[in-house]
Short mmCIF file of C-alpha atoms in Angstrom, two decimals:
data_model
loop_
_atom_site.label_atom_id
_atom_site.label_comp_id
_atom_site.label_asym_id
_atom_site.label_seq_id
_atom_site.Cartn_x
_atom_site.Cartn_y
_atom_site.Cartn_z
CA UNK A 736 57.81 142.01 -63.38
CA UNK A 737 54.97 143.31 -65.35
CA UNK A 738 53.16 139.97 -64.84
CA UNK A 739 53.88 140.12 -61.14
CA UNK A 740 52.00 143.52 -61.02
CA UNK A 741 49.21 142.11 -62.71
CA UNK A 742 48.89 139.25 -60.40
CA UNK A 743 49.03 141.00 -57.21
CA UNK A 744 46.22 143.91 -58.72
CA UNK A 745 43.97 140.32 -59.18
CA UNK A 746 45.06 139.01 -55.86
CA UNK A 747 43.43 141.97 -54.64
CA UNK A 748 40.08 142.13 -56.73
CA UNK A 749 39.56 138.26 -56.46
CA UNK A 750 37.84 137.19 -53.49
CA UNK A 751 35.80 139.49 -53.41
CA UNK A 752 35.28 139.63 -56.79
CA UNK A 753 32.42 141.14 -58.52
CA UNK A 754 29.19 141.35 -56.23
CA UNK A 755 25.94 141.49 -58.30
CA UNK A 756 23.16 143.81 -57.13
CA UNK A 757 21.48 140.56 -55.80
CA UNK A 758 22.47 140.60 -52.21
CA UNK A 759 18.79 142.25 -51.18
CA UNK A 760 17.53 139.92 -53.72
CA UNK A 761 19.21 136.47 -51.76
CA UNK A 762 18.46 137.01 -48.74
CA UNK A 763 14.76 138.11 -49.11
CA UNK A 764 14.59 135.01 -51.31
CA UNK A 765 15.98 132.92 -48.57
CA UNK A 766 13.46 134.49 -46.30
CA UNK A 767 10.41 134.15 -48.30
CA UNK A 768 10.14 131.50 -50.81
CA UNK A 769 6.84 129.99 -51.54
CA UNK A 770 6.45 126.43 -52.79
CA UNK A 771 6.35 127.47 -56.22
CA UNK A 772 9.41 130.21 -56.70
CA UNK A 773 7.53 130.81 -60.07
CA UNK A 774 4.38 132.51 -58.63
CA UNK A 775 3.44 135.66 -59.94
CA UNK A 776 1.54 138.21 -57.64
CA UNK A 777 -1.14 139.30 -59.75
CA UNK A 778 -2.51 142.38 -57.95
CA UNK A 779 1.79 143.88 -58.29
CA UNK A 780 3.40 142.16 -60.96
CA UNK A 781 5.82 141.02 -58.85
CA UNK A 782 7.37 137.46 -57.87
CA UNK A 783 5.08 136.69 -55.00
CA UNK A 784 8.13 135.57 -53.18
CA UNK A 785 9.54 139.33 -53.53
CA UNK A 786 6.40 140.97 -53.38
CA UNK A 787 6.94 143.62 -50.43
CA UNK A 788 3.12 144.98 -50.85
CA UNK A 789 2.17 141.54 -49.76
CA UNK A 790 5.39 140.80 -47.59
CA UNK A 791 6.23 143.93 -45.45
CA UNK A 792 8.59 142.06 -43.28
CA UNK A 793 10.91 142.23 -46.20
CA UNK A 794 11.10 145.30 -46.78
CA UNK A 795 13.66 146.15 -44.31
CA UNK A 796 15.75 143.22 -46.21
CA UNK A 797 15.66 145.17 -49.18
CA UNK A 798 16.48 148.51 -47.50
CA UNK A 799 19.60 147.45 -45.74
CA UNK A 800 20.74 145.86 -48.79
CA UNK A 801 20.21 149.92 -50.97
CA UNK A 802 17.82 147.43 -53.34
CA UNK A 803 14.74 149.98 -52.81
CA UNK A 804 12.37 152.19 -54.92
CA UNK A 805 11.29 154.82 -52.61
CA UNK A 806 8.61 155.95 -54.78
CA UNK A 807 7.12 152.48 -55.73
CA UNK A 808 7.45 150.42 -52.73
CA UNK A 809 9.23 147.98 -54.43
CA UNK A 810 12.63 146.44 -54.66
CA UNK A 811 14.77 148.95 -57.43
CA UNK A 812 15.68 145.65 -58.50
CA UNK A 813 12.42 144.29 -59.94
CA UNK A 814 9.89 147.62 -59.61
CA UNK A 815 7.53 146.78 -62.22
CA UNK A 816 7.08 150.84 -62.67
CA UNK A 817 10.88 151.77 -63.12
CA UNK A 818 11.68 148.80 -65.24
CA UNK A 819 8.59 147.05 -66.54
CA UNK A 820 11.34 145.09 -69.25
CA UNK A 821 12.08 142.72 -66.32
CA UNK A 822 8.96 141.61 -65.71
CA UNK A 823 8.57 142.01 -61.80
CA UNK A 824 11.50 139.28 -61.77
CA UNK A 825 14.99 139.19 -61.55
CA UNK A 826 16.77 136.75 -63.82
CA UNK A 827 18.12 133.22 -62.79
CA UNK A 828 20.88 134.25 -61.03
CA UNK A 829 18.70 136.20 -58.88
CA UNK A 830 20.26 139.52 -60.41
CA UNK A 831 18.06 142.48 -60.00
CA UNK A 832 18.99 143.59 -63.75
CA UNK A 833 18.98 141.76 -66.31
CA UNK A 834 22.03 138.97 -66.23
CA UNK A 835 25.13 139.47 -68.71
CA UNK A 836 23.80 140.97 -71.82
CA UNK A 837 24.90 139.43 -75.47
CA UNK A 838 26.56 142.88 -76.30
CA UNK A 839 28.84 141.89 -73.65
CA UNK A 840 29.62 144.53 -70.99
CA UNK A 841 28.25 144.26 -67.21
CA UNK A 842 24.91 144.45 -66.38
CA UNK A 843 23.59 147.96 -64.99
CA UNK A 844 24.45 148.55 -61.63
CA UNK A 845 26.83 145.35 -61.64
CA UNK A 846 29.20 146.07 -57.95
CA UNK A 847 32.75 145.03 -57.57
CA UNK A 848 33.62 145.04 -53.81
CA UNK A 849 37.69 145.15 -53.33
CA UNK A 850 39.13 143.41 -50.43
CA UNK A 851 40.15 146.34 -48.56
CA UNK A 852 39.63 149.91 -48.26
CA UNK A 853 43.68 150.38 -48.93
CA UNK A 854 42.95 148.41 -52.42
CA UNK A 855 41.66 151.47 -54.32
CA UNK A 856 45.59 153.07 -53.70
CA UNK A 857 47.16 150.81 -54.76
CA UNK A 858 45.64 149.59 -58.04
CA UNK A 859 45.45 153.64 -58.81
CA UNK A 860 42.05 154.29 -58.78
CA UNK A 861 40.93 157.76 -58.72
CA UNK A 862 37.78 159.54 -58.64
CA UNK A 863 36.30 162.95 -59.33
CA UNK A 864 32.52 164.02 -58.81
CA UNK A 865 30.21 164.77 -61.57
CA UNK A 866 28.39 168.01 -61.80
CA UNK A 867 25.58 169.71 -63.09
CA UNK A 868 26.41 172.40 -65.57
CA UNK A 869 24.66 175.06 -67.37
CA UNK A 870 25.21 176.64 -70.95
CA UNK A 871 25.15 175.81 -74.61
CA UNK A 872 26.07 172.43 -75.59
CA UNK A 873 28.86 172.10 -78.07
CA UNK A 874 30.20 169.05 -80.00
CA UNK A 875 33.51 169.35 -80.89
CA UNK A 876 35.01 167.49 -83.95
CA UNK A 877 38.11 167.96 -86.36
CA UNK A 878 38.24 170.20 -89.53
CA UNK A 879 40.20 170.78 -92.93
CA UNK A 880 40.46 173.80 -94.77
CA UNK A 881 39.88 173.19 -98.57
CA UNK A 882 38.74 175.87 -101.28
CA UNK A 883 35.28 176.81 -102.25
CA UNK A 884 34.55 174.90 -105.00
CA UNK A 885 32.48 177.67 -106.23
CA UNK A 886 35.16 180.19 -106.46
CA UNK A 887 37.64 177.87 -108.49
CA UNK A 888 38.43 178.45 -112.10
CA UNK A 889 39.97 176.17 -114.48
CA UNK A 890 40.98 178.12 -117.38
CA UNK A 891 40.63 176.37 -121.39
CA UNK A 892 42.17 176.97 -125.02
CA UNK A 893 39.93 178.20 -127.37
CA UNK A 894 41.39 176.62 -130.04
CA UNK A 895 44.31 175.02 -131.48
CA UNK A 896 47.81 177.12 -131.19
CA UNK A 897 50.95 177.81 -130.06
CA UNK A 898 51.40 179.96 -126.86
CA UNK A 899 53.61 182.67 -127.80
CA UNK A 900 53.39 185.19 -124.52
CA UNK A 901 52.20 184.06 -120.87
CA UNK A 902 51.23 187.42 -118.60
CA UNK A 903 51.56 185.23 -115.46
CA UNK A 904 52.92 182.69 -113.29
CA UNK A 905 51.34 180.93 -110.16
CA UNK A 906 51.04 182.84 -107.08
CA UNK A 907 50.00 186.00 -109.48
CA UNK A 908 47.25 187.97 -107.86
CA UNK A 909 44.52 188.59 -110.81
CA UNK A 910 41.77 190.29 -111.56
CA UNK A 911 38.48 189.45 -113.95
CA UNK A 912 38.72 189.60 -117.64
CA UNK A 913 42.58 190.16 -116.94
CA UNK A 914 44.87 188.80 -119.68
CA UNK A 915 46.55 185.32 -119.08
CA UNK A 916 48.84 184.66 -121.78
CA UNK A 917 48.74 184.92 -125.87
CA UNK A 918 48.08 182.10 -128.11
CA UNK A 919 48.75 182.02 -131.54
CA UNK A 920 45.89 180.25 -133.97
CA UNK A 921 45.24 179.48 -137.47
CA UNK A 922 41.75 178.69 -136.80
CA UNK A 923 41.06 182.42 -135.73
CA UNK A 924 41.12 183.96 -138.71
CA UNK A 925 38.43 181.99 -139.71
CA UNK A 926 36.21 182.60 -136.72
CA UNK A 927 36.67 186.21 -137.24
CA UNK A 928 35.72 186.27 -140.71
CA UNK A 929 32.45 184.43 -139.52
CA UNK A 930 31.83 186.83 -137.09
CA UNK A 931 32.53 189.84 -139.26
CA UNK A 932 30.16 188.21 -141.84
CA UNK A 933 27.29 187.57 -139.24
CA UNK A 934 27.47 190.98 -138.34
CA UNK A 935 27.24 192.55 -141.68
CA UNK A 936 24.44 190.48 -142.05
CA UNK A 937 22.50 191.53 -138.78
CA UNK A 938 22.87 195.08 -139.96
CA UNK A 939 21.87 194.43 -143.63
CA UNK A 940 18.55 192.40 -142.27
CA UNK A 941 17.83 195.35 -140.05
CA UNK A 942 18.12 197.80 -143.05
CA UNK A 943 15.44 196.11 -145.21
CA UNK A 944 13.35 195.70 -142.55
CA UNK A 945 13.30 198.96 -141.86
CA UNK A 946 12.88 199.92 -145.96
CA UNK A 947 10.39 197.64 -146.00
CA UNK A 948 8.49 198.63 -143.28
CA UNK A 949 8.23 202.34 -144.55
CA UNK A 950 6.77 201.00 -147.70
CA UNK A 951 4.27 199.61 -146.56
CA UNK A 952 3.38 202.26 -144.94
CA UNK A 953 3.12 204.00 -147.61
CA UNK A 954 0.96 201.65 -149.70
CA UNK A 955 3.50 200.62 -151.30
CA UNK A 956 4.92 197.15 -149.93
CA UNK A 957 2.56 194.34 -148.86
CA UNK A 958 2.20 193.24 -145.20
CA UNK A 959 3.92 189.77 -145.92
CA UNK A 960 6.76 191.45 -147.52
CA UNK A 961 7.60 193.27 -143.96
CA UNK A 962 7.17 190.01 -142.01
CA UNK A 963 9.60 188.09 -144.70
CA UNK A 964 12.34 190.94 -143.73
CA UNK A 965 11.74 190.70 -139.94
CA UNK A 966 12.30 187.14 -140.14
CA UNK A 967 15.38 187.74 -141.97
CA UNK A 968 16.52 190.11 -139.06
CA UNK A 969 15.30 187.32 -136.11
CA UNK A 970 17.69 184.72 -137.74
CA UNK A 971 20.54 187.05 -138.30
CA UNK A 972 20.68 188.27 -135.28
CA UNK A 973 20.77 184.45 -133.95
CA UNK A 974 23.20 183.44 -135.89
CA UNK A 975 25.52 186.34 -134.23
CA UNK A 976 24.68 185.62 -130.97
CA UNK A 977 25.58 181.97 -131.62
CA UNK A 978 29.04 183.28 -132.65
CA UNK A 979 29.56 185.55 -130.51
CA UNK A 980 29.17 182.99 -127.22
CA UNK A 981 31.11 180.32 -129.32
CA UNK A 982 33.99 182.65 -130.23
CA UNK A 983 33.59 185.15 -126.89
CA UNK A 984 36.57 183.47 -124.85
CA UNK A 985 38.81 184.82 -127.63
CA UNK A 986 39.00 188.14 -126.29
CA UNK A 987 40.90 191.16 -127.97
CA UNK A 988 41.92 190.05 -130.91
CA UNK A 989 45.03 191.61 -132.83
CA UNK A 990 45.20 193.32 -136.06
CA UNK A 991 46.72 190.10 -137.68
CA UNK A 992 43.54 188.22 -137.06
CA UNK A 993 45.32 185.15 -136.41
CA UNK A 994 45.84 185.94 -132.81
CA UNK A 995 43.49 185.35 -129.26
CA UNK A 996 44.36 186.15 -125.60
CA UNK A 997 43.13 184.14 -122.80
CA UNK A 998 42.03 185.60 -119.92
CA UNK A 999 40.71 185.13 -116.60
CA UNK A 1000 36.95 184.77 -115.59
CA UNK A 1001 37.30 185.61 -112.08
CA UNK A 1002 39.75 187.29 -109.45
CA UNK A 1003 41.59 185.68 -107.59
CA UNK A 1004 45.62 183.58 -107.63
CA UNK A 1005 47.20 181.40 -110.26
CA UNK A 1006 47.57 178.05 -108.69
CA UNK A 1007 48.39 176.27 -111.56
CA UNK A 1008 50.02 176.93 -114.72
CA UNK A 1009 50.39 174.18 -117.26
CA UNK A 1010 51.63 175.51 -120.09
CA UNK A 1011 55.24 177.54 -121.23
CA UNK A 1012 55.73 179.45 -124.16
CA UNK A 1013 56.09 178.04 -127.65
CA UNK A 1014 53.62 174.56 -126.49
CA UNK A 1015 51.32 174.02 -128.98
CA UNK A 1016 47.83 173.45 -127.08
CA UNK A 1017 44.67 171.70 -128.34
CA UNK A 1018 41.32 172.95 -128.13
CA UNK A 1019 39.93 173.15 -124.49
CA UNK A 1020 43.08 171.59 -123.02
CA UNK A 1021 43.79 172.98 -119.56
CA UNK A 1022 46.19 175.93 -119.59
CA UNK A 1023 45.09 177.62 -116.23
CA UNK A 1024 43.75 177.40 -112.47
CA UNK A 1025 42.84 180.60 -110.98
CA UNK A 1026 41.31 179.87 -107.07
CA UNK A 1027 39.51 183.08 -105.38
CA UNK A 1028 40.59 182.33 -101.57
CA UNK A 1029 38.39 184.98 -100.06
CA UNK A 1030 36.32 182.72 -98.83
CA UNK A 1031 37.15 179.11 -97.96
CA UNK A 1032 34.94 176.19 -96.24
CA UNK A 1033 35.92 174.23 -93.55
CA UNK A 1034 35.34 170.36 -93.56
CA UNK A 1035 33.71 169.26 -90.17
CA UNK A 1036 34.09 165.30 -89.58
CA UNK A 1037 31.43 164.75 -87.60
CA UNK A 1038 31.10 161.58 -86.42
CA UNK A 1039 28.43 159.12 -86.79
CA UNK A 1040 26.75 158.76 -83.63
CA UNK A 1041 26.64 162.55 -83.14
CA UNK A 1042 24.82 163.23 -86.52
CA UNK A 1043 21.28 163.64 -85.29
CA UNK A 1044 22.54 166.26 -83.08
CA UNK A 1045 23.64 168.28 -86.08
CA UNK A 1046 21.87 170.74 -88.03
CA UNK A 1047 22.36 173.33 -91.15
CA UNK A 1048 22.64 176.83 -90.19
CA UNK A 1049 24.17 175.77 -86.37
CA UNK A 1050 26.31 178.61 -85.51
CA UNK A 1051 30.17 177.30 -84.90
CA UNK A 1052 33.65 178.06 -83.67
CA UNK A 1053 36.69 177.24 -85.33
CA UNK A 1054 40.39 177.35 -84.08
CA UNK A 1055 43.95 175.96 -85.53
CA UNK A 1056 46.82 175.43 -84.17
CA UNK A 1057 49.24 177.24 -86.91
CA UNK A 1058 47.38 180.23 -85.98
CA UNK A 1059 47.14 180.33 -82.02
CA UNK A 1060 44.92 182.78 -80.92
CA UNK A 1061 42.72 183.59 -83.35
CA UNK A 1062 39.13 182.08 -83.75
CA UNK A 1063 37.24 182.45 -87.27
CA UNK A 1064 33.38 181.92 -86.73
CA UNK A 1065 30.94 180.83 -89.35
CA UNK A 1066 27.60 178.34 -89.54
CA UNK A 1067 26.97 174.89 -90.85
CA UNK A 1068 25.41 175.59 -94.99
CA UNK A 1069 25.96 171.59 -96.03
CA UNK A 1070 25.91 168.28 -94.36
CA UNK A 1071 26.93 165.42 -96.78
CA UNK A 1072 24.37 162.68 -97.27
CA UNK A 1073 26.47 159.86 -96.63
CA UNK A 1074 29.11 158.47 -93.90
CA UNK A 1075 32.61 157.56 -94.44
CA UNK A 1076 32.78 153.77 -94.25
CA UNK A 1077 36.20 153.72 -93.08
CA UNK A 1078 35.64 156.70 -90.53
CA UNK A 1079 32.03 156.58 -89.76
CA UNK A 1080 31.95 159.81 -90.09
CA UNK A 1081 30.35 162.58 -92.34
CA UNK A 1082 31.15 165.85 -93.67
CA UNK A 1083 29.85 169.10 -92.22
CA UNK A 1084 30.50 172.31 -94.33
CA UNK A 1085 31.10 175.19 -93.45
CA UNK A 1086 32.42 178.77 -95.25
CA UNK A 1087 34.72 180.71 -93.82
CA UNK A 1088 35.63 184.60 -94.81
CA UNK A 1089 39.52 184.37 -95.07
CA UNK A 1090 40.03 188.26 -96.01
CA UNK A 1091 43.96 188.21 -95.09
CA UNK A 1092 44.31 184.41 -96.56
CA UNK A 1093 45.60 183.39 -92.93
CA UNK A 1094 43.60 180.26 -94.09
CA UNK A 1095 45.08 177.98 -96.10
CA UNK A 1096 44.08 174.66 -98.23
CA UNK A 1097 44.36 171.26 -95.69
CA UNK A 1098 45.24 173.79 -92.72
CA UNK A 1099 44.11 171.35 -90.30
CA UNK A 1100 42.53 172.50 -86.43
CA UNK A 1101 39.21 171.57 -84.44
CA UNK A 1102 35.29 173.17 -84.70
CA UNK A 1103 33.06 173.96 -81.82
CA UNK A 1104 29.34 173.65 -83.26
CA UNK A 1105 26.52 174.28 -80.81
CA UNK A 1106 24.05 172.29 -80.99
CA UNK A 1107 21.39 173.04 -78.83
CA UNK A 1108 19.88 175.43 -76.24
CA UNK A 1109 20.96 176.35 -73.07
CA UNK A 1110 20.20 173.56 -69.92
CA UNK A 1111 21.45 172.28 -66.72
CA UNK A 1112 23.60 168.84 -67.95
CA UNK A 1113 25.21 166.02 -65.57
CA UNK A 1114 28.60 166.19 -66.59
CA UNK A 1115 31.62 163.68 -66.14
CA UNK A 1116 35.22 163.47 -66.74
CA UNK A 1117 35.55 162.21 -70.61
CA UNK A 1118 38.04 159.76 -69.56
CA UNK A 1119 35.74 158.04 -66.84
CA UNK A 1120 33.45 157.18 -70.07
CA UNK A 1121 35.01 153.31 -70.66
CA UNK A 1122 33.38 151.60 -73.89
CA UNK A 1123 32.68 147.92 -73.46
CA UNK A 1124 31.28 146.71 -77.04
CA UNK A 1125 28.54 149.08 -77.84
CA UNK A 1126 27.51 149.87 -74.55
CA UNK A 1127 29.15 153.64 -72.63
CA UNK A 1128 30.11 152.60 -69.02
CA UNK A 1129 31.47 154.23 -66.04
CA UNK A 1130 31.93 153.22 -62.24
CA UNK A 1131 30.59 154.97 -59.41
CA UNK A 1132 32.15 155.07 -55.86
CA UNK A 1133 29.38 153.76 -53.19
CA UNK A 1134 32.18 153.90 -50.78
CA UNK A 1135 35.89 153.07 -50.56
CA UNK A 1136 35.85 149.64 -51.19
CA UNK A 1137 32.48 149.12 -53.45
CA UNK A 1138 31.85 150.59 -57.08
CA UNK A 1139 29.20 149.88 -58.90
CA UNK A 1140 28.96 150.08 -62.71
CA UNK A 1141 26.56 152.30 -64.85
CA UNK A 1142 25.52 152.01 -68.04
CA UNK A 1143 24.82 155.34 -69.48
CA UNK A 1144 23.82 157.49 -72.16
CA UNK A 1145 25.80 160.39 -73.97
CA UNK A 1146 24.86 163.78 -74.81
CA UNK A 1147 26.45 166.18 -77.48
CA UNK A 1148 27.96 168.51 -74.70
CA UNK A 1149 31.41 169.29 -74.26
CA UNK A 1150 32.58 171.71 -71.93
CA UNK A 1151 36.57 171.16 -72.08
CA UNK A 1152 37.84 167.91 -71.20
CA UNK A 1153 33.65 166.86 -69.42
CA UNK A 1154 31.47 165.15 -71.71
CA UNK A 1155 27.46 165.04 -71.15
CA UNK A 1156 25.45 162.29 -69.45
CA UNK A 1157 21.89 162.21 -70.27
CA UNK A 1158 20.96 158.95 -68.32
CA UNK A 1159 22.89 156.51 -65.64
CA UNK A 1160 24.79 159.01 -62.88
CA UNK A 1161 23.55 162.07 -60.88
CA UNK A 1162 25.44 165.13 -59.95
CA UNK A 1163 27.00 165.11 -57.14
CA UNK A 1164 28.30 161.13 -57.33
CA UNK A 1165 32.10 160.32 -57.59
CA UNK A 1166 32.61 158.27 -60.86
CA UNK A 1167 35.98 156.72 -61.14
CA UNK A 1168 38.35 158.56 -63.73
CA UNK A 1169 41.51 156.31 -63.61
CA UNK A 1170 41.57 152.76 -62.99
CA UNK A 1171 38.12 151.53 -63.94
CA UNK A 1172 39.45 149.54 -66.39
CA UNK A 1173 40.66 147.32 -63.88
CA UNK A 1174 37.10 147.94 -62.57
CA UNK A 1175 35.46 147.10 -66.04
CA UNK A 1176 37.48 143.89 -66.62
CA UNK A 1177 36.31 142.39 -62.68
CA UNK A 1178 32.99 142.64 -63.88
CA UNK A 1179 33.32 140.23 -67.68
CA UNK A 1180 34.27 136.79 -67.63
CA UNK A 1181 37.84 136.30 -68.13
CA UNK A 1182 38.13 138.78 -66.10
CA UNK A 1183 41.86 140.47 -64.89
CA UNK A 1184 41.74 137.65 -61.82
CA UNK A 1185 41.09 134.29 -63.27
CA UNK A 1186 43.22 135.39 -66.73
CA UNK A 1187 46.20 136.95 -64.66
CA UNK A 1188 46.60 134.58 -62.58
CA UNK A 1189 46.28 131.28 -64.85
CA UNK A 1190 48.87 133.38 -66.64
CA UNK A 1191 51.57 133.71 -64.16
CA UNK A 1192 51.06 130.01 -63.36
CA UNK A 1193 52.25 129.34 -66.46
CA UNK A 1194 54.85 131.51 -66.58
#
């Protein structure tokens, strides 16, 4: 049945088929064709078989055909002034644009005529009007929550031991510098003993420098002898400070000396907790993740071809579906230098205050950057937008039974479900929104008619 369907839709496109823009240009070629179809008029850079400047009479050819530049004088087709790439000639199938392309969709302003005005029913097309719109263009593109990378902890022995007391367990709320769990160390001893020792000797050095000092004041003590004890006092004090930032993770240490208590160097929750009491740990091993989640960034994929349109600082909206009805706004502080070769897209960043921690890690929803000022934009119906290779194509109505095809050019704005169109339709025009894929397919080779119908045959 399905093959039926698709036979009778080509039934009805075939025949007339697809009507190049070349009418104007085969009958005012039939009219006017000089010995040499190859002669350039070289006071218009036209053919001088097309050249209305020195042909008036076909002029009206043109007209009746809608092949006219009413600001040139030319043919649309071949105006050297609108599109100086074709050379004042159309190609050698006489079509005003350039003939198929290599990136293989239809040439610009390629018509398919349908049989009938009753055609466009039946195969379902539909049509809306494009319009002219004014405000703030936006580019709208998915987003992840993940955690700020700067406001992550992961939390180290100091040394070699065996836990003996944990003061948390993940999901517990903490605070800086507040205790973690208790690990028991023969190694600490020492490191106190070198610390106690370093000290003594800071406060020794200081002493004699200060004896020394008053000596010489005195008369009594040479000069060198005070700079011998302040050198004394320089390297004790180094040594302690050495110490002191080697052994300061230790925290409060108990009377027994043999004992240190890790704690936390930031606020925040306990994620992850890899150890249980009585596991003997090795120096630096991970024990701890502690993640602040006051703040959180949102990952924009933003995708390739929209990239020049973004910008840091760009102010932008974010929404998720989990939590309906509530919008969290923030701006664009990091775009990633590189594009996802599976994806093609790249990563926007952008923080997020999460005070009540409604925002959670891989929450997943949709961002609304803007991305420019405000303008008056042609905008279309996103689904009218057809891709045929690399090239953005739509159809415009001419009347009931003729479309024509556009090749056009994107913006970056999005106003709900209408996408921008910088070049290739005018407001006001109806651009097909269902059933130009039918459309699209007329105007290739293979196209829906030939295919479909060899196709049945064989069936």
């Amino acid at each position: 049945m399905r093959s039926i369907d698709r036979c009778l839709i080509a039934l009805l496109l075939v025949g007339t088929g697809c009507e190049k823009p070349s009418s104007a240009v085969d009958s005012a070629t039939t009219a006017s064709r000089t010995t040499n179809p190859d002669a350039m008029c070289s006071e218009h850079g036209v053919l001088e078989a097309l050249c209305t400047k020195c042909n008036p009479q076909l002029i009206p050819v043109f007209q009746s055909k809608g092949d006219w530049c009413k600001e040139h004088g030319f043919p649309e087709s071949i105006c050297p002034i609108c599109h100086p790439e074709r050379g004042g000639r159309p190609s050698e199938d006489r079509l005003p644009t350039a003939a198929m392309p290599d990136d293989g969709a239809p040439a610009d302003r390629t018509r398919v005529r349908l049989k009938t005005k009753q055609v466009a029913g039946l195969v379902g097309i539909e049509t809306a009007k494009a319009i002219e719109w004014t405000g703030q263009p936006e580019l709208e593109a998915s987003a992840t929550i993940v955690y700020d990378a700067t406001r992550t902890a992961l939390v180290n022995a100091r040394a070699r031991g065996v836990v003996r007391t944990l003061h948390v367990d993940v999901g517990s709320r903490v605070d800086a510098e507040s205790p973690l769990a208790l690990i028991e160390s023969a190694t600490v001893a020492a490191d106190r003993s070198r610390l106690q020792a370093a000290r003594s000797r800071v406060q020794n050095a200081e002493a004699t420098h200060a004896r020394v000092k008053t000596l010489k004041d005195k008369g009594v003590s040479a000069g060198k002898d005070v700079l011998a004890a302040q050198l004394e006092w320089d390297s004790a004090r180094a040594e302690l400070e050495t110490l002191e930032a080697a052994i300061g993770m230790l925290g409060s240490v108990p009377a027994d000396g043999n004992r240190y208590t890790i704690t936390s160097p930031i606020a925040g929750v306990v994620t992850k907790r890899l150890v249980s009491i009585g596991k003997l740990v090795e120096d630096a091993e991970p024990l701890f993740e502690i993640i602040d989640t006051s703040k959180m960034w949102a990952e924009v994929d933003t995708p390739e071809a929209d990239l020049a349109a973004v910008a840091v600082g760009q102010s932008a909206s974010l929404s998720f579906d989990s939590l309906s009805g509530r919008k969290f706004e923030g701006a664009i502080d990091y775009i990633a230098p590189e594009v996802d070769r599976t994806t093609r897209t790249t990563i926007a960043r952008i923080p997020l205050a999460n005070p009540d921690g409604a925002l959670r890690a891989n929450l997943f929803g949709s961002a609304r950057i803007s991305v420019g000022v405000s303008r008056s934009r042609v905008m279309v119906p996103r689904r009218s937008v057809e891709r045929a290779k690399t090239v953005s194509l739509l159809f415009v109505r001419l009347a009931a039974d003729d479309y024509e095809a556009r090749r056009v050019t994107l913006g970056p704005a999005t106003d709900g479900d209408r996408v921008e169109i910088v070049t290739g339709v005018q407001a006001g025009e109806d651009v097909v929104t269902a059933g130009s894929f039918l459309l699209k397919t007329e105007t290739l080779k293979g196209s829906i008619g030939a295919g479909c119908c060899d196709d049945a045959g064989k069936k």
